[in-house]
mmCIF file of C-alpha atoms in Angstrom:
data_model
loop_
_atom_site.group_PDB
_atom_site.id
_atom_site.type_symbol
_atom_site.label_atom_id
_atom_site.label_comp_id
_atom_site.label_asym_id
_atom_site.label_seq_id
_atom_site.Cartn_x
_atom_site.Cartn_y
_atom_site.Cartn_z
ATOM 1 C CA MET A 934 -7.431 45.586 99.238
ATOM 2 C CA LYS A 935 -3.752 46.108 99.346
ATOM 3 C CA THR A 936 -3.179 42.602 100.797
ATOM 4 C CA THR A 937 -5.400 41.037 98.156
ATOM 5 C CA ALA A 938 -3.664 42.964 95.277
ATOM 6 C CA LYS A 939 -0.300 41.900 96.677
ATOM 7 C CA ILE A 940 -1.343 38.118 96.660
ATOM 8 C CA LEU A 941 -2.508 38.414 93.004
ATOM 9 C CA CYS A 942 0.841 39.770 91.742
ATOM 10 C CA VAL A 943 2.643 37.119 93.603
ATOM 11 C CA THR A 944 0.412 34.381 92.026
ATOM 12 C CA LEU A 945 0.958 35.856 88.590
ATOM 13 C CA ALA A 946 4.534 36.004 88.976
ATOM 14 C CA LEU A 947 4.617 32.403 89.919
ATOM 15 C CA ILE A 948 2.797 31.445 86.716
ATOM 16 C CA LEU A 949 4.899 33.222 84.454
ATOM 17 C CA PHE A 950 8.214 31.851 85.858
ATOM 18 C CA SER A 951 6.633 28.178 85.467
ATOM 19 C CA CYS A 952 6.648 28.403 81.660
ATOM 20 C CA THR A 953 9.696 27.250 79.929
ATOM 21 C CA SER A 954 11.247 28.433 76.570
ATOM 22 C CA GLU A 955 10.088 24.847 75.373
ATOM 23 C CA ASP A 956 6.471 25.889 75.677
ATOM 24 C CA ILE A 957 6.649 29.027 73.353
ATOM 25 C CA ILE A 958 5.833 28.226 69.794
ATOM 26 C CA ASP A 959 8.089 29.844 67.000
ATOM 27 C CA GLU A 960 5.512 30.177 64.107
ATOM 28 C CA SER A 961 8.615 30.104 61.700
ATOM 29 C CA GLN A 962 9.103 26.649 62.701
ATOM 30 C CA VAL A 963 5.628 25.404 61.731
ATOM 31 C CA PRO A 964 5.791 23.114 58.820
ATOM 32 C CA ILE A 965 3.813 24.000 55.772
ATOM 33 C CA SER A 966 1.278 21.403 54.796
ATOM 34 C CA THR A 967 2.076 19.391 51.573
ATOM 35 C CA ASN A 968 -1.530 18.911 50.942
ATOM 36 C CA ASP A 969 -2.081 22.208 49.340
ATOM 37 C CA GLU A 970 -2.919 21.482 45.696
ATOM 38 C CA SER A 971 -1.134 24.378 44.476
ATOM 39 C CA MET A 972 2.112 23.017 45.834
ATOM 40 C CA ALA A 973 1.437 19.401 44.520
ATOM 41 C CA PRO A 974 4.037 18.506 41.665
ATOM 42 C CA VAL A 975 2.346 18.301 38.169
ATOM 43 C CA SER A 976 2.107 14.759 36.696
ATOM 44 C CA THR A 977 4.747 14.146 33.796
ATOM 45 C CA ASN A 978 2.152 11.601 32.617
ATOM 46 C CA SER A 979 -0.896 13.770 32.177
ATOM 47 C CA LYS A 980 0.006 14.723 28.532
ATOM 48 C CA THR A 981 1.135 11.432 27.492
ATOM 49 C CA SER A 982 -2.050 9.725 28.773
ATOM 50 C CA SER A 983 -4.195 11.908 26.544
ATOM 51 C CA GLN A 984 -2.179 11.358 23.332
ATOM 52 C CA LYS A 985 -3.357 8.932 20.774
ATOM 53 C CA THR A 986 -1.329 6.251 19.480
ATOM 54 C CA THR A 987 -1.286 5.828 15.602
ATOM 55 C CA SER A 988 -0.832 2.475 13.944
ATOM 56 C CA PRO A 989 1.992 2.186 11.386
ATOM 57 C CA SER A 990 1.025 2.832 7.758
ATOM 58 C CA THR A 991 -0.088 0.075 5.812
ATOM 59 C CA LEU A 992 0.563 1.713 2.446
ATOM 60 C CA LYS A 993 3.722 0.849 0.368
ATOM 61 C CA THR A 994 4.729 2.799 -2.754
ATOM 62 C CA TRP A 995 7.571 2.136 -5.094
ATOM 63 C CA ASN A 996 8.126 5.257 -7.344
ATOM 64 C CA PHE A 997 10.697 3.685 -9.641
ATOM 65 C CA ASP A 998 13.417 6.223 -8.715
ATOM 66 C CA ASN A 999 15.449 2.970 -8.363
ATOM 67 C CA LEU A 1000 14.665 -0.933 -8.341
ATOM 68 C CA ASN A 1001 15.257 -1.425 -4.724
ATOM 69 C CA GLU A 1002 12.969 -4.245 -3.531
ATOM 70 C CA TRP A 1003 12.608 -5.540 -7.133
ATOM 71 C CA MET A 1004 14.305 -8.352 -9.031
ATOM 72 C CA ASP A 1005 14.448 -9.696 -12.526
ATOM 73 C CA ALA A 1006 11.997 -12.220 -13.621
ATOM 74 C CA THR A 1007 12.718 -12.149 -17.415
ATOM 75 C CA GLN A 1008 11.774 -15.566 -19.086
ATOM 76 C CA VAL A 1009 12.847 -15.014 -22.574
ATOM 77 C CA GLY A 1010 15.498 -12.480 -24.212
ATOM 78 C CA ASP A 1011 17.575 -9.918 -22.360
ATOM 79 C CA PRO A 1012 16.285 -7.950 -19.619
ATOM 80 C CA ASN A 1013 14.770 -4.885 -21.441
ATOM 81 C CA TYR A 1014 14.065 -2.329 -18.724
ATOM 82 C CA PHE A 1015 15.593 0.650 -17.053
ATOM 83 C CA ILE A 1016 14.864 3.693 -14.942
ATOM 84 C CA ASP A 1017 13.627 6.454 -17.109
ATOM 85 C CA ASN A 1018 12.976 10.071 -15.250
ATOM 86 C CA GLY A 1019 11.285 8.229 -12.523
ATOM 87 C CA ASN A 1020 9.501 5.575 -14.399
ATOM 88 C CA LEU A 1021 10.153 2.148 -15.354
ATOM 89 C CA ASN A 1022 10.723 1.727 -18.772
ATOM 90 C CA ILE A 1023 10.042 -1.915 -19.961
ATOM 91 C CA SER A 1024 10.237 -3.196 -23.503
ATOM 92 C CA THR A 1025 10.276 -6.024 -25.997
ATOM 93 C CA HIS A 1026 12.059 -6.331 -29.388
ATOM 94 C CA ALA A 1027 10.281 -6.902 -32.761
ATOM 95 C CA ASN A 1028 10.485 -10.347 -34.391
ATOM 96 C CA THR A 1029 11.155 -12.095 -30.904
ATOM 97 C CA ASN A 1030 9.347 -14.063 -28.218
ATOM 98 C CA ASP A 1031 10.694 -11.735 -25.705
ATOM 99 C CA ARG A 1032 9.171 -11.926 -22.062
ATOM 100 C CA THR A 1033 10.635 -9.100 -20.037
ATOM 101 C CA LYS A 1034 9.555 -8.917 -16.396
ATOM 102 C CA ILE A 1035 10.314 -7.769 -13.042
ATOM 103 C CA LYS A 1036 8.957 -8.847 -9.829
ATOM 104 C CA SER A 1037 8.784 -7.687 -6.187
ATOM 105 C CA VAL A 1038 11.208 -9.367 -3.706
ATOM 106 C CA ALA A 1039 8.404 -9.791 -1.162
ATOM 107 C CA SER A 1040 5.059 -11.336 -1.417
ATOM 108 C CA TYR A 1041 1.603 -10.175 -0.047
ATOM 109 C CA THR A 1042 -1.964 -11.325 0.608
ATOM 110 C CA THR A 1043 -4.963 -9.185 1.168
ATOM 111 C CA GLY A 1044 -5.057 -5.574 0.168
ATOM 112 C CA THR A 1045 -5.338 -3.346 -2.816
ATOM 113 C CA TYR A 1046 -2.590 -3.495 -5.597
ATOM 114 C CA THR A 1047 -2.326 -0.514 -7.889
ATOM 115 C CA TRP A 1048 -0.100 0.276 -10.968
ATOM 116 C CA LYS A 1049 0.179 3.395 -12.784
ATOM 117 C CA VAL A 1050 0.836 2.436 -16.284
ATOM 118 C CA PHE A 1051 1.250 4.482 -19.798
ATOM 119 C CA VAL A 1052 -0.335 2.528 -22.597
ATOM 120 C CA PRO A 1053 1.506 3.590 -25.775
ATOM 121 C CA GLU A 1054 0.283 3.239 -29.435
ATOM 122 C CA MET A 1055 1.427 -0.307 -29.704
ATOM 123 C CA GLY A 1056 1.988 -2.104 -33.187
ATOM 124 C CA VAL A 1057 -1.207 -2.970 -35.129
ATOM 125 C CA GLY A 1058 -1.762 -6.715 -34.725
ATOM 126 C CA ASP A 1059 1.282 -7.145 -32.700
ATOM 127 C CA GLN A 1060 1.403 -10.050 -30.231
ATOM 128 C CA ALA A 1061 2.680 -7.969 -27.460
ATOM 129 C CA SER A 1062 1.196 -7.420 -23.923
ATOM 130 C CA ILE A 1063 1.718 -5.005 -21.210
ATOM 131 C CA GLY A 1064 1.429 -6.867 -17.859
ATOM 132 C CA ALA A 1065 0.529 -5.712 -14.411
ATOM 133 C CA PHE A 1066 -0.148 -8.831 -12.354
ATOM 134 C CA LEU A 1067 -0.120 -11.018 -9.096
ATOM 135 C CA TYR A 1068 1.623 -14.310 -9.358
ATOM 136 C CA ASN A 1069 2.141 -17.281 -7.044
ATOM 137 C CA ASN A 1070 2.116 -20.015 -9.483
ATOM 138 C CA ASP A 1071 0.484 -20.842 -12.922
ATOM 139 C CA THR A 1072 -2.878 -21.795 -11.397
ATOM 140 C CA HIS A 1073 -2.821 -18.929 -8.926
ATOM 141 C CA GLU A 1074 -2.502 -15.784 -10.902
ATOM 142 C CA LEU A 1075 -4.400 -12.619 -11.366
ATOM 143 C CA ASP A 1076 -3.791 -10.450 -14.409
ATOM 144 C CA PHE A 1077 -4.105 -7.147 -16.209
ATOM 145 C CA GLU A 1078 -2.892 -7.696 -19.787
ATOM 146 C CA ILE A 1079 -2.978 -5.026 -22.392
ATOM 147 C CA GLY A 1080 -2.445 -5.378 -26.056
ATOM 148 C CA TYR A 1081 -3.885 -5.006 -29.574
ATOM 149 C CA GLY A 1082 -5.903 -8.066 -29.649
ATOM 150 C CA LYS A 1083 -6.775 -10.506 -32.424
ATOM 151 C CA GLN A 1084 -9.049 -9.012 -34.925
ATOM 152 C CA SER A 1085 -11.894 -11.296 -34.166
ATOM 153 C CA GLU A 1086 -11.870 -10.197 -30.516
ATOM 154 C CA ARG A 1087 -11.766 -6.439 -31.646
ATOM 155 C CA ALA A 1088 -14.709 -7.063 -33.852
ATOM 156 C CA SER A 1089 -16.614 -8.600 -30.916
ATOM 157 C CA LEU A 1090 -15.950 -5.554 -28.712
ATOM 158 C CA ASN A 1091 -16.493 -2.926 -31.321
ATOM 159 C CA ALA A 1092 -12.936 -1.733 -30.742
ATOM 160 C CA LEU A 1093 -11.914 1.516 -32.567
ATOM 161 C CA SER A 1094 -8.662 2.154 -34.375
ATOM 162 C CA ASP A 1095 -7.467 4.146 -31.402
ATOM 163 C CA GLU A 1096 -8.377 1.443 -28.847
ATOM 164 C CA LEU A 1097 -6.511 -1.485 -27.407
ATOM 165 C CA ILE A 1098 -8.043 -4.372 -25.399
ATOM 166 C CA VAL A 1099 -7.376 -4.940 -21.464
ATOM 167 C CA TYR A 1100 -7.858 -8.477 -20.251
ATOM 168 C CA MET A 1101 -8.713 -8.930 -16.478
ATOM 169 C CA THR A 1102 -8.000 -12.520 -15.731
ATOM 170 C CA SER A 1103 -7.919 -15.265 -13.191
ATOM 171 C CA GLN A 1104 -5.971 -17.832 -14.690
ATOM 172 C CA ALA A 1105 -7.354 -20.754 -12.621
ATOM 173 C CA ASN A 1106 -9.397 -21.665 -9.417
ATOM 174 C CA PRO A 1107 -11.631 -20.528 -11.101
ATOM 175 C CA VAL A 1108 -10.627 -19.506 -14.682
ATOM 176 C CA GLN A 1109 -12.477 -16.080 -15.361
ATOM 177 C CA SER A 1110 -11.856 -13.318 -17.626
ATOM 178 C CA TYR A 1111 -13.048 -9.999 -18.522
ATOM 179 C CA ARG A 1112 -12.481 -7.608 -21.379
ATOM 180 C CA LYS A 1113 -12.579 -4.019 -22.257
ATOM 181 C CA THR A 1114 -11.295 -1.397 -24.889
ATOM 182 C CA ILE A 1115 -9.189 1.361 -23.595
ATOM 183 C CA LYS A 1116 -7.716 4.238 -25.452
ATOM 184 C CA ARG A 1117 -4.011 4.276 -26.643
ATOM 185 C CA GLY A 1118 -1.460 6.798 -25.581
ATOM 186 C CA GLN A 1119 -2.759 7.428 -21.928
ATOM 187 C CA TRP A 1120 -2.138 6.876 -18.433
ATOM 188 C CA TYR A 1121 -4.308 4.279 -16.350
ATOM 189 C CA ASN A 1122 -4.596 3.372 -12.629
ATOM 190 C CA LEU A 1123 -4.961 -0.336 -12.675
ATOM 191 C CA SER A 1124 -6.006 -1.931 -9.394
ATOM 192 C CA ILE A 1125 -6.630 -5.602 -8.135
ATOM 193 C CA GLN A 1126 -8.227 -5.685 -4.654
ATOM 194 C CA LEU A 1127 -8.131 -8.815 -2.583
ATOM 195 C CA THR A 1128 -10.543 -9.372 0.404
ATOM 196 C CA LEU A 1129 -11.563 -12.546 2.127
ATOM 197 C CA VAL A 1130 -15.045 -14.144 1.952
ATOM 198 C CA ASN A 1131 -15.350 -17.318 3.808
ATOM 199 C CA ARG A 1132 -11.598 -17.454 4.170
ATOM 200 C CA ASN A 1133 -10.940 -17.456 0.539
ATOM 201 C CA TYR A 1134 -9.975 -14.404 -1.662
ATOM 202 C CA TYR A 1135 -12.590 -12.177 -3.431
ATOM 203 C CA ALA A 1136 -10.854 -10.514 -6.283
ATOM 204 C CA SER A 1137 -12.093 -7.328 -8.150
ATOM 205 C CA TRP A 1138 -10.425 -5.507 -11.050
ATOM 206 C CA THR A 1139 -10.478 -1.727 -11.216
ATOM 207 C CA ILE A 1140 -9.428 0.818 -13.931
ATOM 208 C CA ASN A 1141 -9.407 4.456 -12.792
ATOM 209 C CA ASN A 1142 -11.627 3.520 -10.074
ATOM 210 C CA GLU A 1143 -14.286 1.890 -11.915
ATOM 211 C CA VAL A 1144 -14.766 -1.813 -11.153
ATOM 212 C CA LEU A 1145 -14.852 -3.760 -14.236
ATOM 213 C CA GLY A 1146 -14.934 -7.366 -12.919
ATOM 214 C CA ALA A 1147 -15.063 -9.408 -9.632
ATOM 215 C CA THR A 1148 -14.571 -13.024 -8.863
ATOM 216 C CA GLN A 1149 -14.729 -15.327 -5.736
ATOM 217 C CA LEU A 1150 -11.623 -17.569 -5.828
ATOM 218 C CA ASN A 1151 -11.563 -20.823 -4.056
ATOM 219 C CA TYR A 1152 -8.109 -20.250 -2.284
ATOM 220 C CA GLY A 1153 -6.943 -17.972 0.535
ATOM 221 C CA THR A 1154 -3.874 -16.501 2.279
ATOM 222 C CA LYS A 1155 -1.942 -19.656 2.064
ATOM 223 C CA PHE A 1156 -1.110 -18.400 -1.447
ATOM 224 C CA LYS A 1157 1.057 -15.085 -1.377
ATOM 225 C CA PHE A 1158 1.561 -13.223 -4.588
ATOM 226 C CA ASN A 1159 4.632 -11.319 -5.816
ATOM 227 C CA ILE A 1160 3.890 -8.219 -7.723
ATOM 228 C CA PHE A 1161 4.860 -8.243 -11.541
ATOM 229 C CA CYS A 1162 5.484 -5.685 -14.124
ATOM 230 C CA SER A 1163 6.116 -6.914 -17.682
ATOM 231 C CA MET A 1164 6.186 -6.543 -21.201
ATOM 232 C CA GLU A 1165 6.041 -9.830 -23.285
ATOM 233 C CA ASN A 1166 5.395 -11.006 -26.868
ATOM 234 C CA LEU A 1167 2.344 -13.250 -26.352
ATOM 235 C CA SER A 1168 0.438 -15.154 -29.043
ATOM 236 C CA PHE A 1169 -3.007 -14.829 -27.595
ATOM 237 C CA ILE A 1170 -3.018 -10.964 -27.787
ATOM 238 C CA GLY A 1171 -2.471 -10.369 -31.426
ATOM 239 C CA ASP A 1172 -2.497 -11.785 -35.014
ATOM 240 C CA HIS A 1173 1.101 -11.995 -35.686
ATOM 241 C CA ILE A 1174 4.657 -11.820 -34.134
ATOM 242 C CA PRO A 1175 5.444 -8.157 -33.258
ATOM 243 C CA TYR A 1176 6.600 -6.117 -36.333
ATOM 244 C CA SER A 1177 7.898 -3.486 -33.979
ATOM 245 C CA ASP A 1178 9.580 -2.884 -30.660
ATOM 246 C CA ASN A 1179 6.762 -2.235 -27.957
ATOM 247 C CA TYR A 1180 7.208 -0.734 -24.564
ATOM 248 C CA ALA A 1181 5.288 0.581 -21.474
ATOM 249 C CA LEU A 1182 5.922 2.835 -18.735
ATOM 250 C CA PHE A 1183 5.258 2.282 -14.884
ATOM 251 C CA ASP A 1184 5.082 5.486 -12.920
ATOM 252 C CA PHE A 1185 4.488 3.657 -9.720
ATOM 253 C CA VAL A 1186 3.303 0.425 -8.062
ATOM 254 C CA GLN A 1187 1.484 0.819 -4.688
ATOM 255 C CA TYR A 1188 0.339 -1.962 -2.124
ATOM 256 C CA ASN A 1189 -2.234 -0.924 0.460
ATOM 257 C CA ALA A 1190 -2.853 -3.644 3.119
ATOM 258 C CA ASN A 1191 -6.220 -1.913 3.952
#
């Protein structure tokens, strides 16, 4: 038994001495797996990819704090307009053929055009017209025109003494006109909407969100429009040359490309 035990001790000693230091693993040197999700870097694109992109606004508003992006378009007489507490004050003189106008520098096509206009008393029988209109040339023009009106037309519309007449007109291509009475001394939102039907404009006229006329035109976006604000002494809209000065106020003009 002693001999056997001695042999076992010698054998064990030989096995231990055969192991070098290179065969002993130091756990402190074992690399940490980078596949652990808790250690993975957070993507900097995760928030960005979930954000929605928004298209630029299609709404443009001129509040008449100044006349930037507008130019004079007066045809007869002196340019009778100025900025009045955030409004465009535009006028004509008595006993003249004044045609005072401003127009947008840029031109536009489809969309909704809105003018907020104060319609004052205006002279009885005066040939004076407040204009809010779109113009390319004399045969491509869409209008709001507001005035006293000829007595014969007032009678046909049963106009009251405190009312004026608003004309909503396509001057050509085709010729079309709508008429309505409105009260004096009030603010109105006047809108012309242009959409496309079979590649041609479809025009509708709206006052204070009420559609009062609509016409299919026979031309399209080849014809762009400048936006006009005007006060003009025009013979069609009264019975005599104006006996008084007349004016209108424009609070804002707005274009929405829809």
